[in-house]
CSV table of C-alpha atoms and ligand atoms in Angstrom, one decimal:
chain,number,residue,atom,x,y,z
A,1381,UNK,CA,-24.8,-10.1,32.7
A,1382,UNK,CA,-21.2,-9.2,31.8
A,1383,UNK,CA,-20.0,-5.8,32.6
A,1384,UNK,CA,-19.8,-3.5,29.6
A,1385,UNK,CA,-16.6,-1.6,29.4
A,1386,UNK,CA,-16.7,1.8,27.6
A,1387,UNK,CA,-14.8,1.9,24.4
A,1388,UNK,CA,-12.2,4.6,24.2
A,1389,UNK,CA,-12.4,7.2,21.5
A,1390,UNK,CA,-9.1,5.8,20.1
A,1391,UNK,CA,-10.4,2.3,19.6
A,1392,UNK,CA,-13.7,3.6,18.1
A,1393,UNK,CA,-11.6,5.6,15.6
A,1394,UNK,CA,-9.5,2.5,14.8
A,1395,UNK,CA,-12.6,0.4,14.1
A,1396,UNK,CA,-14.2,3.1,12.0
A,1397,UNK,CA,-11.0,3.7,10.1
A,1398,UNK,CA,-10.4,0.0,9.5
A,1399,UNK,CA,-14.0,-0.3,8.1
A,1400,UNK,CA,-13.7,2.9,6.1
A,1401,UNK,CA,-16.4,4.6,8.1
A,1402,UNK,CA,-18.9,2.2,6.6
A,1403,UNK,CA,-21.6,0.1,8.2
A,1404,UNK,CA,-20.4,-3.4,7.6
A,1405,UNK,CA,-24.0,-4.7,7.6
A,1406,UNK,CA,-25.7,-2.5,5.2
A,1407,UNK,CA,-22.9,-0.6,3.5
A,1408,UNK,CA,-24.0,2.9,4.3
A,1409,UNK,CA,-21.4,5.2,5.5
A,1410,UNK,CA,-20.8,8.4,7.5
A,1411,UNK,CA,-22.0,11.1,7.3
A,1412,UNK,CA,-25.2,9.6,5.9
A,1413,UNK,CA,-25.7,7.5,9.0
A,1414,UNK,CA,-24.6,7.6,12.5
A,1415,UNK,CA,-22.0,5.0,13.2
A,1416,UNK,CA,-21.6,2.9,16.2
A,1417,UNK,CA,-19.2,0.2,17.2
A,1418,UNK,CA,-20.8,-3.2,17.5
A,1419,UNK,CA,-19.5,-6.3,19.3
A,1420,UNK,CA,-19.5,-9.3,17.0
A,1421,UNK,CA,-19.6,-11.6,19.9
A,1422,UNK,CA,-21.9,-9.7,22.3
A,1423,UNK,CA,-20.6,-8.6,25.7
A,1424,UNK,CA,-23.5,-10.6,27.2
A,1425,UNK,CA,-21.9,-13.7,25.7
A,1426,UNK,CA,-18.5,-12.8,27.0
A,1427,UNK,CA,-17.3,-10.8,23.9
A,1428,UNK,CA,-14.5,-8.4,24.7
A,1429,UNK,CA,-13.3,-5.1,23.4
A,1430,UNK,CA,-10.6,-6.6,21.2
A,1431,UNK,CA,-10.6,-4.8,17.9
A,1432,UNK,CA,-11.2,-8.2,16.1
A,1433,UNK,CA,-14.4,-8.4,18.0
A,1434,UNK,CA,-15.5,-5.0,17.0
A,1435,UNK,CA,-17.2,-3.9,13.9
A,1436,UNK,CA,-18.6,-0.7,12.4
A,1437,UNK,CA,-22.4,-0.6,12.4
A,1438,UNK,CA,-24.9,2.2,11.7
A,1439,UNK,CA,-27.3,3.0,14.4
A,1440,UNK,CA,-30.2,1.4,12.5
A,1441,UNK,CA,-28.4,-1.9,12.0
A,1442,UNK,CA,-27.0,-2.0,15.5
A,1443,UNK,CA,-30.3,-1.3,17.3
A,1444,UNK,CA,-32.6,-3.2,14.9
A,1445,UNK,CA,-30.7,-6.3,15.7
A,1446,UNK,CA,-32.5,-8.4,18.3
A,1447,UNK,CA,-30.9,-10.6,20.9
A,1448,UNK,CA,-32.2,-13.6,19.0
A,1449,UNK,CA,-30.1,-12.8,16.0
A,1450,UNK,CA,-27.1,-12.1,18.1
A,1451,UNK,CA,-27.3,-15.4,20.0
A,1452,UNK,CA,-27.4,-17.3,16.7
A,1453,UNK,CA,-23.9,-18.7,16.5
A,1454,UNK,CA,-24.1,-19.2,12.8
A,1455,UNK,CA,-24.7,-15.5,12.2
A,1456,UNK,CA,-21.8,-14.6,14.5
A,1457,UNK,CA,-19.5,-17.1,12.7
A,1458,UNK,CA,-20.4,-15.7,9.4
A,1459,UNK,CA,-19.8,-12.1,10.5
A,1460,UNK,CA,-16.5,-13.3,12.0
A,1461,UNK,CA,-15.5,-14.9,8.7
A,1462,UNK,CA,-16.4,-11.7,6.8
A,1463,UNK,CA,-14.4,-9.7,9.1
A,1464,UNK,CA,-11.4,-12.0,8.8
A,1465,UNK,CA,-11.6,-11.8,5.1
A,1466,UNK,CA,-11.8,-8.0,5.3
A,1467,UNK,CA,-8.8,-7.9,7.5
A,1468,UNK,CA,-6.9,-10.2,5.2
A,1469,UNK,CA,-7.7,-8.1,2.2
A,1470,UNK,CA,-6.5,-5.0,4.1
A,1471,UNK,CA,-3.3,-6.7,5.1
A,1472,UNK,CA,-2.6,-7.8,1.5
A,1473,UNK,CA,-3.2,-4.3,0.3
A,1474,UNK,CA,-0.7,-3.0,2.8
A,1475,UNK,CA,1.8,-5.7,1.8
A,1476,UNK,CA,1.3,-4.9,-1.8
A,1477,UNK,CA,2.0,-1.2,-1.3
A,1478,UNK,CA,5.1,-2.0,0.6
A,1479,UNK,CA,6.2,-4.3,-2.1
A,1480,UNK,CA,5.6,-1.7,-4.8
A,1481,UNK,CA,7.5,0.8,-2.8
A,1482,UNK,CA,10.4,-1.7,-2.5
A,1483,UNK,CA,10.5,-2.2,-6.2
A,1484,UNK,CA,10.4,1.5,-6.8
A,1485,UNK,CA,13.4,2.1,-4.5
A,1486,UNK,CA,15.2,-0.8,-6.2
A,1487,UNK,CA,15.0,0.8,-9.6
A,1488,UNK,CA,15.9,4.2,-8.2
A,1489,UNK,CA,19.1,2.6,-6.8
A,1490,UNK,CA,19.9,1.2,-10.2
A,1491,UNK,CA,19.4,4.6,-11.8
A,1492,UNK,CA,21.7,6.1,-9.2
A,1493,UNK,CA,24.4,3.5,-9.9
A,1494,UNK,CA,24.4,4.3,-13.6
A,1495,UNK,CA,24.3,8.0,-13.0
A,1496,UNK,CA,27.2,7.7,-10.6
A,1497,UNK,CA,29.2,5.9,-13.3
A,1498,UNK,CA,28.4,8.5,-15.9
A,1499,UNK,CA,29.2,11.3,-13.5
A,1500,UNK,CA,32.6,9.8,-12.6
A,1501,UNK,CA,33.4,9.4,-16.3
A,1502,UNK,CA,32.2,12.6,-17.9
A,1503,UNK,CA,31.0,14.7,-15.0
A,1504,UNK,CA,27.4,14.8,-16.1
A,1505,UNK,CA,24.4,13.2,-14.4
A,1506,UNK,CA,20.8,12.9,-15.4
A,1507,UNK,CA,18.2,15.6,-15.8
A,1508,UNK,CA,14.7,14.8,-14.5
A,1509,UNK,CA,13.9,13.7,-18.0
A,1510,UNK,CA,17.2,11.7,-18.1
A,1511,UNK,CA,16.2,9.7,-15.1
A,1512,UNK,CA,12.9,8.8,-16.6
A,1513,UNK,CA,14.6,7.8,-19.8
A,1514,UNK,CA,17.1,5.6,-17.9
A,1515,UNK,CA,14.2,4.0,-15.9
A,1516,UNK,CA,12.5,3.1,-19.2
A,1517,UNK,CA,15.7,1.5,-20.5
A,1518,UNK,CA,16.2,-0.5,-17.3
A,1519,UNK,CA,12.6,-1.7,-17.5
A,1520,UNK,CA,13.1,-2.7,-21.1
A,1521,UNK,CA,16.6,-4.2,-21.1
A,1522,UNK,CA,17.5,-4.8,-17.5
A,1523,UNK,CA,20.0,-3.1,-15.3
A,1524,UNK,CA,23.1,-5.1,-16.4
A,1525,UNK,CA,22.5,-4.4,-20.1
A,1526,UNK,CA,22.0,-0.6,-19.5
A,1527,UNK,CA,25.1,-0.4,-17.3
A,1528,UNK,CA,27.2,-2.3,-19.9
A,1529,UNK,CA,25.9,0.0,-22.7
A,1530,UNK,CA,26.8,3.0,-20.6
A,1531,UNK,CA,30.4,1.8,-20.3
A,1532,UNK,CA,30.6,1.0,-24.0
A,1533,UNK,CA,29.1,4.3,-25.0
A,1534,UNK,CA,31.5,6.3,-22.8
A,1535,UNK,CA,34.5,4.3,-24.1
A,1536,UNK,CA,33.5,4.8,-27.6
A,1537,UNK,CA,32.2,8.3,-27.8
A,1538,UNK,CA,33.3,10.4,-24.9
A,1539,UNK,CA,36.5,12.3,-25.7
A,1540,UNK,CA,36.5,14.9,-23.0
A,1541,UNK,CA,34.4,17.7,-24.5
A,1542,UNK,CA,30.8,18.4,-23.9
A,1543,UNK,CA,29.5,17.7,-27.4
A,1544,UNK,CA,30.6,14.1,-27.1
A,1545,UNK,CA,28.8,13.6,-23.9
A,1546,UNK,CA,25.4,14.0,-25.6
A,1547,UNK,CA,26.5,11.7,-28.3
A,1548,UNK,CA,27.7,9.1,-25.8
A,1549,UNK,CA,24.4,9.4,-23.8
A,1550,UNK,CA,22.4,9.0,-27.0
A,1551,UNK,CA,24.4,5.9,-27.9
A,1552,UNK,CA,23.5,4.1,-24.7
A,1553,UNK,CA,20.1,3.1,-26.1
B,2706,ZN,ZN1,-26.2,-0.3,8.7
């Protein structure tokens, strides 16, 4: 029989965290059940402590599982597939969050560019409301259009005093 290496607290935490502290066999989660880390490919069959071979299982599911079930390669294959799918879904979620963050920053940069132009022209930037408003315009018309309109508005309405600033800002839209 293969020697069982003890799992570190860190790797146990990583497995639980990845599986949202939920038994991957029955769907019950902590603190309703006591969670254990199960080897998908059992140590007796040469399974290692790689995180891909580990899965969160409640005590009931882990202990109720006989050797016969574990040695059934179809069951192992199926569990492995489920785990792969779970991992893929998690990866995609992370990628999506990163992507959304990227988009967000991109729009923020565009607002900054317009604000910089306005500031250099009339000395006034956006209020918090102004930023939101500008973001709405960029989403609606696109950056180029809003930037062009800002230039036109400033050319046409800004004459150096504060009253005309408001007028020019309003004309952008
Ligand atoms: Zn369970």
